[in-house]
mmCIF file of N, CA and C in Angstrom:
data_model
loop_
_atom_site.group_PDB
_atom_site.id
_atom_site.type_symbol
_atom_site.label_atom_id
_atom_site.label_comp_id
_atom_site.label_asym_id
_atom_site.label_seq_id
_atom_site.Cartn_x
_atom_site.Cartn_y
_atom_site.Cartn_z
ATOM 1 N N MET A 12 148.049 130.182 102.884
ATOM 2 C CA MET A 12 148.232 129.118 101.267
ATOM 3 C C MET A 12 148.695 127.428 102.143
ATOM 4 N N ASN A 13 148.482 126.434 102.907
ATOM 5 C CA ASN A 13 148.438 125.617 103.512
ATOM 6 C C ASN A 13 149.919 124.990 102.562
ATOM 7 N N GLU A 14 151.093 124.216 103.925
ATOM 8 C CA GLU A 14 151.936 124.088 103.638
ATOM 9 C C GLU A 14 152.033 122.115 102.899
ATOM 10 N N ALA A 15 150.940 121.849 103.569
ATOM 11 C CA ALA A 15 151.152 119.996 103.502
ATOM 12 C C ALA A 15 150.339 120.041 102.037
ATOM 13 N N SER A 16 149.972 121.467 101.802
ATOM 14 C CA SER A 16 148.632 120.438 99.731
ATOM 15 C C SER A 16 150.135 120.320 99.412
ATOM 16 N N ASN A 17 151.181 121.037 99.485
ATOM 17 C CA ASN A 17 152.326 121.220 98.261
ATOM 18 C C ASN A 17 152.770 120.346 98.042
ATOM 19 N N LEU A 18 153.139 119.570 98.999
ATOM 20 C CA LEU A 18 153.891 118.057 98.995
ATOM 21 C C LEU A 18 154.818 117.501 97.901
ATOM 22 N N PRO A 19 156.087 117.173 97.228
ATOM 23 C CA PRO A 19 156.082 116.589 96.427
ATOM 24 C C PRO A 19 155.914 115.460 96.525
ATOM 25 N N ALA A 20 155.317 114.508 95.828
ATOM 26 C CA ALA A 20 154.817 112.931 95.804
ATOM 27 C C ALA A 20 156.048 111.614 96.082
ATOM 28 N N ASP A 21 157.001 111.608 96.559
ATOM 29 C CA ASP A 21 157.794 111.381 98.038
ATOM 30 C C ASP A 21 158.251 111.226 98.574
ATOM 31 N N VAL A 22 157.711 113.207 98.612
ATOM 32 C CA VAL A 22 157.213 112.969 100.344
ATOM 33 C C VAL A 22 155.981 112.745 100.911
ATOM 34 N N ILE A 23 154.931 112.476 99.906
ATOM 35 C CA ILE A 23 154.139 111.787 100.704
ATOM 36 C C ILE A 23 153.607 110.355 100.453
ATOM 37 N N ASN A 24 154.709 109.927 99.509
ATOM 38 C CA ASN A 24 155.635 108.345 99.535
ATOM 39 C C ASN A 24 155.821 108.231 101.110
ATOM 40 N N ALA A 25 156.787 108.677 101.488
ATOM 41 C CA ALA A 25 157.791 107.901 102.322
ATOM 42 C C ALA A 25 156.965 108.214 103.702
ATOM 43 N N ILE A 26 156.408 110.153 103.949
ATOM 44 C CA ILE A 26 155.200 109.890 105.087
ATOM 45 C C ILE A 26 154.055 108.946 105.163
ATOM 46 N N ASN A 27 153.571 108.489 104.033
ATOM 47 C CA ASN A 27 152.705 107.275 104.101
ATOM 48 C C ASN A 27 153.115 105.551 104.804
ATOM 49 N N ALA A 28 154.929 105.779 104.248
ATOM 50 C CA ALA A 28 155.584 104.637 104.295
ATOM 51 C C ALA A 28 156.284 104.628 106.355
ATOM 52 N N GLY A 29 155.458 105.937 106.786
ATOM 53 C CA GLY A 29 155.397 106.243 108.029
ATOM 54 C C GLY A 29 157.141 106.729 108.597
ATOM 55 N N ARG A 30 158.154 107.141 107.106
ATOM 56 C CA ARG A 30 159.355 107.092 107.883
ATOM 57 C C ARG A 30 159.412 108.632 107.565
ATOM 58 N N LYS A 31 158.766 109.346 108.378
ATOM 59 C CA LYS A 31 158.726 110.806 108.361
ATOM 60 C C LYS A 31 160.400 112.109 108.576
ATOM 61 N N ILE A 32 161.324 110.732 109.338
ATOM 62 C CA ILE A 32 162.710 111.832 109.089
ATOM 63 C C ILE A 32 162.987 111.993 107.344
ATOM 64 N N GLU A 33 162.553 110.622 106.722
ATOM 65 C CA GLU A 33 163.221 110.543 105.530
ATOM 66 C C GLU A 33 162.343 111.816 104.861
ATOM 67 N N ALA A 34 160.974 112.270 105.113
ATOM 68 C CA ALA A 34 160.141 112.573 104.784
ATOM 69 C C ALA A 34 160.600 114.427 104.560
ATOM 70 N N ILE A 35 161.172 114.286 105.863
ATOM 71 C CA ILE A 35 162.300 115.268 106.363
ATOM 72 C C ILE A 35 162.743 115.773 105.296
ATOM 73 N N LYS A 36 164.155 115.493 105.245
ATOM 74 C CA LYS A 36 164.721 114.986 104.126
ATOM 75 C C LYS A 36 164.510 116.142 102.216
ATOM 76 N N LEU A 37 163.331 115.330 102.141
ATOM 77 C CA LEU A 37 163.600 115.164 101.325
ATOM 78 C C LEU A 37 162.641 116.058 100.732
ATOM 79 N N LEU A 38 162.284 116.940 102.284
ATOM 80 C CA LEU A 38 160.883 118.266 101.891
ATOM 81 C C LEU A 38 161.860 119.205 101.516
ATOM 82 N N ARG A 39 163.461 119.295 102.137
ATOM 83 C CA ARG A 39 164.135 120.187 102.816
ATOM 84 C C ARG A 39 164.764 119.986 100.888
ATOM 85 N N GLU A 40 165.825 118.734 100.217
ATOM 86 C CA GLU A 40 166.286 118.927 99.395
ATOM 87 C C GLU A 40 165.140 120.065 97.910
ATOM 88 N N ALA A 41 164.350 119.187 98.327
ATOM 89 C CA ALA A 41 163.563 119.082 97.025
ATOM 90 C C ALA A 41 163.298 121.345 97.002
ATOM 91 N N GLN A 42 162.344 121.665 98.432
ATOM 92 C CA GLN A 42 162.142 122.675 97.813
ATOM 93 C C GLN A 42 162.883 124.238 98.891
ATOM 94 N N GLY A 43 164.387 123.453 99.653
ATOM 95 C CA GLY A 43 165.145 124.843 100.288
ATOM 96 C C GLY A 43 164.213 125.072 101.065
ATOM 97 N N LEU A 44 164.422 124.302 102.056
ATOM 98 C CA LEU A 44 163.351 124.834 103.782
ATOM 99 C C LEU A 44 163.889 124.492 104.552
ATOM 100 N N GLY A 45 163.876 125.563 105.994
ATOM 101 C CA GLY A 45 165.183 124.229 107.244
ATOM 102 C C GLY A 45 164.154 124.287 107.559
ATOM 103 N N LEU A 46 164.872 123.174 108.206
ATOM 104 C CA LEU A 46 164.464 121.931 109.455
ATOM 105 C C LEU A 46 163.298 122.189 109.688
ATOM 106 N N LYS A 47 162.953 123.184 110.239
ATOM 107 C CA LYS A 47 161.327 123.701 111.237
ATOM 108 C C LYS A 47 160.439 123.355 110.101
ATOM 109 N N GLU A 48 161.210 124.736 109.151
ATOM 110 C CA GLU A 48 159.280 124.764 108.350
ATOM 111 C C GLU A 48 158.747 122.596 107.946
ATOM 112 N N ALA A 49 160.156 121.587 107.587
ATOM 113 C CA ALA A 49 160.130 120.910 106.579
ATOM 114 C C ALA A 49 159.372 119.634 107.595
ATOM 115 N N LYS A 50 159.795 120.045 108.762
ATOM 116 C CA LYS A 50 158.913 119.767 110.211
ATOM 117 C C LYS A 50 158.079 120.243 110.172
ATOM 118 N N HIS A 51 157.408 120.885 109.833
ATOM 119 C CA HIS A 51 156.300 121.644 109.806
ATOM 120 C C HIS A 51 155.123 121.315 109.590
ATOM 121 N N ALA A 52 155.641 121.333 108.271
ATOM 122 C CA ALA A 52 154.982 120.614 107.176
ATOM 123 C C ALA A 52 154.792 119.497 106.714
ATOM 124 N N VAL A 53 155.911 118.516 106.973
ATOM 125 C CA VAL A 53 155.920 116.950 106.978
ATOM 126 C C VAL A 53 154.463 116.178 108.724
ATOM 127 N N ASP A 54 154.859 117.049 109.395
ATOM 128 C CA ASP A 54 153.949 116.905 110.906
ATOM 129 C C ASP A 54 152.071 117.115 110.220
ATOM 130 N N ALA A 55 152.041 118.564 109.380
ATOM 131 C CA ALA A 55 150.853 118.429 109.548
ATOM 132 C C ALA A 55 150.353 117.078 108.338
ATOM 133 N N TYR A 56 150.738 117.495 107.345
ATOM 134 C CA TYR A 56 150.387 116.875 107.029
ATOM 135 C C TYR A 56 150.459 115.168 107.736
ATOM 136 N N ALA A 57 150.623 114.284 108.102
ATOM 137 C CA ALA A 57 150.240 113.447 109.617
ATOM 138 C C ALA A 57 149.046 113.984 109.386
ATOM 139 N N ARG A 58 148.789 114.688 110.272
ATOM 140 C CA ARG A 58 148.040 114.680 111.170
ATOM 141 C C ARG A 58 146.256 115.093 110.223
ATOM 142 N N GLU A 59 147.144 115.421 109.001
ATOM 143 C CA GLU A 59 145.858 115.879 108.215
ATOM 144 C C GLU A 59 144.782 115.394 107.794
ATOM 145 N N ASN A 60 146.384 114.039 107.060
ATOM 146 C CA ASN A 60 146.023 112.315 106.635
ATOM 147 C C ASN A 60 145.987 111.692 107.349
ATOM 148 N N PRO A 61 145.806 110.994 108.915
ATOM 149 C CA PRO A 61 146.233 110.008 109.376
ATOM 150 C C PRO A 61 145.677 108.495 108.141
ATOM 151 N N SER A 62 144.970 108.319 108.116
ATOM 152 C CA SER A 62 144.305 107.607 106.963
ATOM 153 C C SER A 62 145.254 106.300 105.657
ATOM 154 N N ALA A 63 145.575 107.520 105.304
ATOM 155 C CA ALA A 63 147.229 107.568 105.442
ATOM 156 C C ALA A 63 148.710 107.165 105.789
ATOM 157 N N GLN A 64 148.840 106.885 106.623
ATOM 158 C CA GLN A 64 149.921 105.427 107.005
ATOM 159 C C GLN A 64 149.799 104.983 107.423
ATOM 160 N N GLN A 65 150.680 104.427 106.765
ATOM 161 C CA GLN A 65 150.574 102.908 107.379
ATOM 162 C C GLN A 65 151.436 102.008 107.812
ATOM 163 N N PRO A 66 151.904 102.120 109.520
ATOM 164 C CA PRO A 66 152.836 101.336 109.822
ATOM 165 C C PRO A 66 153.470 100.800 110.195
ATOM 166 N N ARG A 67 154.392 100.730 109.888
ATOM 167 C CA ARG A 67 156.042 99.577 109.590
ATOM 168 C C ARG A 67 155.726 98.403 109.631
ATOM 169 N N SER A 68 155.877 97.363 109.823
ATOM 170 C CA SER A 68 156.052 95.758 110.079
ATOM 171 C C SER A 68 157.320 95.517 108.879
ATOM 172 N N SER A 69 158.067 94.691 110.601
ATOM 173 C CA SER A 69 158.828 93.544 110.376
ATOM 174 C C SER A 69 158.626 92.147 109.776
ATOM 175 N N GLY A 70 159.456 91.056 109.036
ATOM 176 C CA GLY A 70 159.068 90.088 109.295
ATOM 177 C C GLY A 70 159.375 89.505 110.030
ATOM 178 N N GLY A 71 160.011 90.056 111.230
ATOM 179 C CA GLY A 71 161.415 89.626 113.217
ATOM 180 C C GLY A 71 160.585 89.317 113.830
ATOM 181 N N GLY A 72 159.178 89.314 113.577
ATOM 182 C CA GLY A 72 158.240 88.369 114.988
ATOM 183 C C GLY A 72 157.925 87.125 113.827
ATOM 184 N N LEU A 73 157.829 87.468 112.314
ATOM 185 C CA LEU A 73 157.109 85.605 112.013
ATOM 186 C C LEU A 73 158.782 85.273 111.700
ATOM 187 N N VAL A 74 160.813 84.858 111.332
ATOM 188 C CA VAL A 74 160.943 85.013 112.471
ATOM 189 C C VAL A 74 161.726 83.915 112.330
ATOM 190 N N ILE A 75 161.780 85.290 113.817
ATOM 191 C CA ILE A 75 160.871 84.164 115.056
ATOM 192 C C ILE A 75 160.106 83.432 115.779
ATOM 193 N N ILE A 76 159.580 83.328 115.932
ATOM 194 C CA ILE A 76 158.195 82.299 115.743
ATOM 195 C C ILE A 76 159.145 81.134 114.731
ATOM 196 N N VAL A 77 159.644 80.911 113.688
ATOM 197 C CA VAL A 77 160.123 80.029 112.512
ATOM 198 C C VAL A 77 160.976 79.442 113.413
ATOM 199 N N VAL A 78 162.515 80.089 113.356
ATOM 200 C CA VAL A 78 162.958 79.501 114.338
ATOM 201 C C VAL A 78 162.849 78.669 115.570
ATOM 202 N N LEU A 79 161.620 79.066 116.388
ATOM 203 C CA LEU A 79 161.227 78.495 117.622
ATOM 204 C C LEU A 79 161.164 77.094 117.343
ATOM 205 N N VAL A 80 160.238 77.773 116.459
ATOM 206 C CA VAL A 80 159.344 76.407 115.879
ATOM 207 C C VAL A 80 160.727 74.829 115.663
ATOM 208 N N ILE A 81 161.460 75.110 114.591
ATOM 209 C CA ILE A 81 162.776 74.840 114.413
ATOM 210 C C ILE A 81 163.048 74.036 115.492
ATOM 211 N N LEU A 82 163.673 74.819 115.723
ATOM 212 C CA LEU A 82 164.376 74.371 117.327
ATOM 213 C C LEU A 82 163.654 73.203 118.104
ATOM 214 N N GLY A 83 162.573 73.802 118.897
ATOM 215 C CA GLY A 83 161.327 72.570 119.283
ATOM 216 C C GLY A 83 161.452 71.738 118.349
ATOM 217 N N TYR A 84 160.910 71.971 117.373
ATOM 218 C CA TYR A 84 161.134 69.511 116.090
ATOM 219 C C TYR A 84 162.720 68.700 117.187
ATOM 220 N N ALA A 85 163.516 70.150 117.336
ATOM 221 C CA ALA A 85 164.993 69.466 116.470
ATOM 222 C C ALA A 85 164.855 68.885 118.263
ATOM 223 N N LEU A 86 164.837 69.463 119.064
ATOM 224 C CA LEU A 86 165.014 69.164 120.596
ATOM 225 C C LEU A 86 163.934 68.032 120.931
ATOM 226 N N TYR A 87 162.564 68.098 120.699
ATOM 227 C CA TYR A 87 162.220 66.747 120.431
ATOM 228 C C TYR A 87 162.272 65.970 120.183
ATOM 229 N N LYS A 88 162.791 65.725 118.806
ATOM 230 C CA LYS A 88 163.469 64.830 117.757
ATOM 231 C C LYS A 88 164.998 63.988 119.208
ATOM 232 N N SER A 89 164.788 64.386 119.285
ATOM 233 C CA SER A 89 166.759 64.822 119.755
ATOM 234 C C SER A 89 166.813 63.823 121.593
ATOM 235 N N LEU A 90 165.425 64.123 122.040
ATOM 236 C CA LEU A 90 164.614 63.884 123.093
ATOM 237 C C LEU A 90 164.465 62.410 123.226
ATOM 238 N N GLY A 91 163.216 62.310 121.474
ATOM 239 C CA GLY A 91 162.338 61.584 121.395
ATOM 240 C C GLY A 91 162.535 60.208 120.277
#
């Protein structure tokens, strides 16, 4: 029996969102597995479904760009 095929939906959602540690914790709670077994199942699912995983993206880069543009504009106005 394939361990990865029997994962609860919340575990699969966590894996797909790139939150493997959370997925392992959820799986351990749901199925009473040990750390090694839960990690193996999560890793197996991730290997079998590489397209399902989405890289996590934060808006941090965009915030930095906006702040730099505002600071540049303020500097331009103060010098000109």
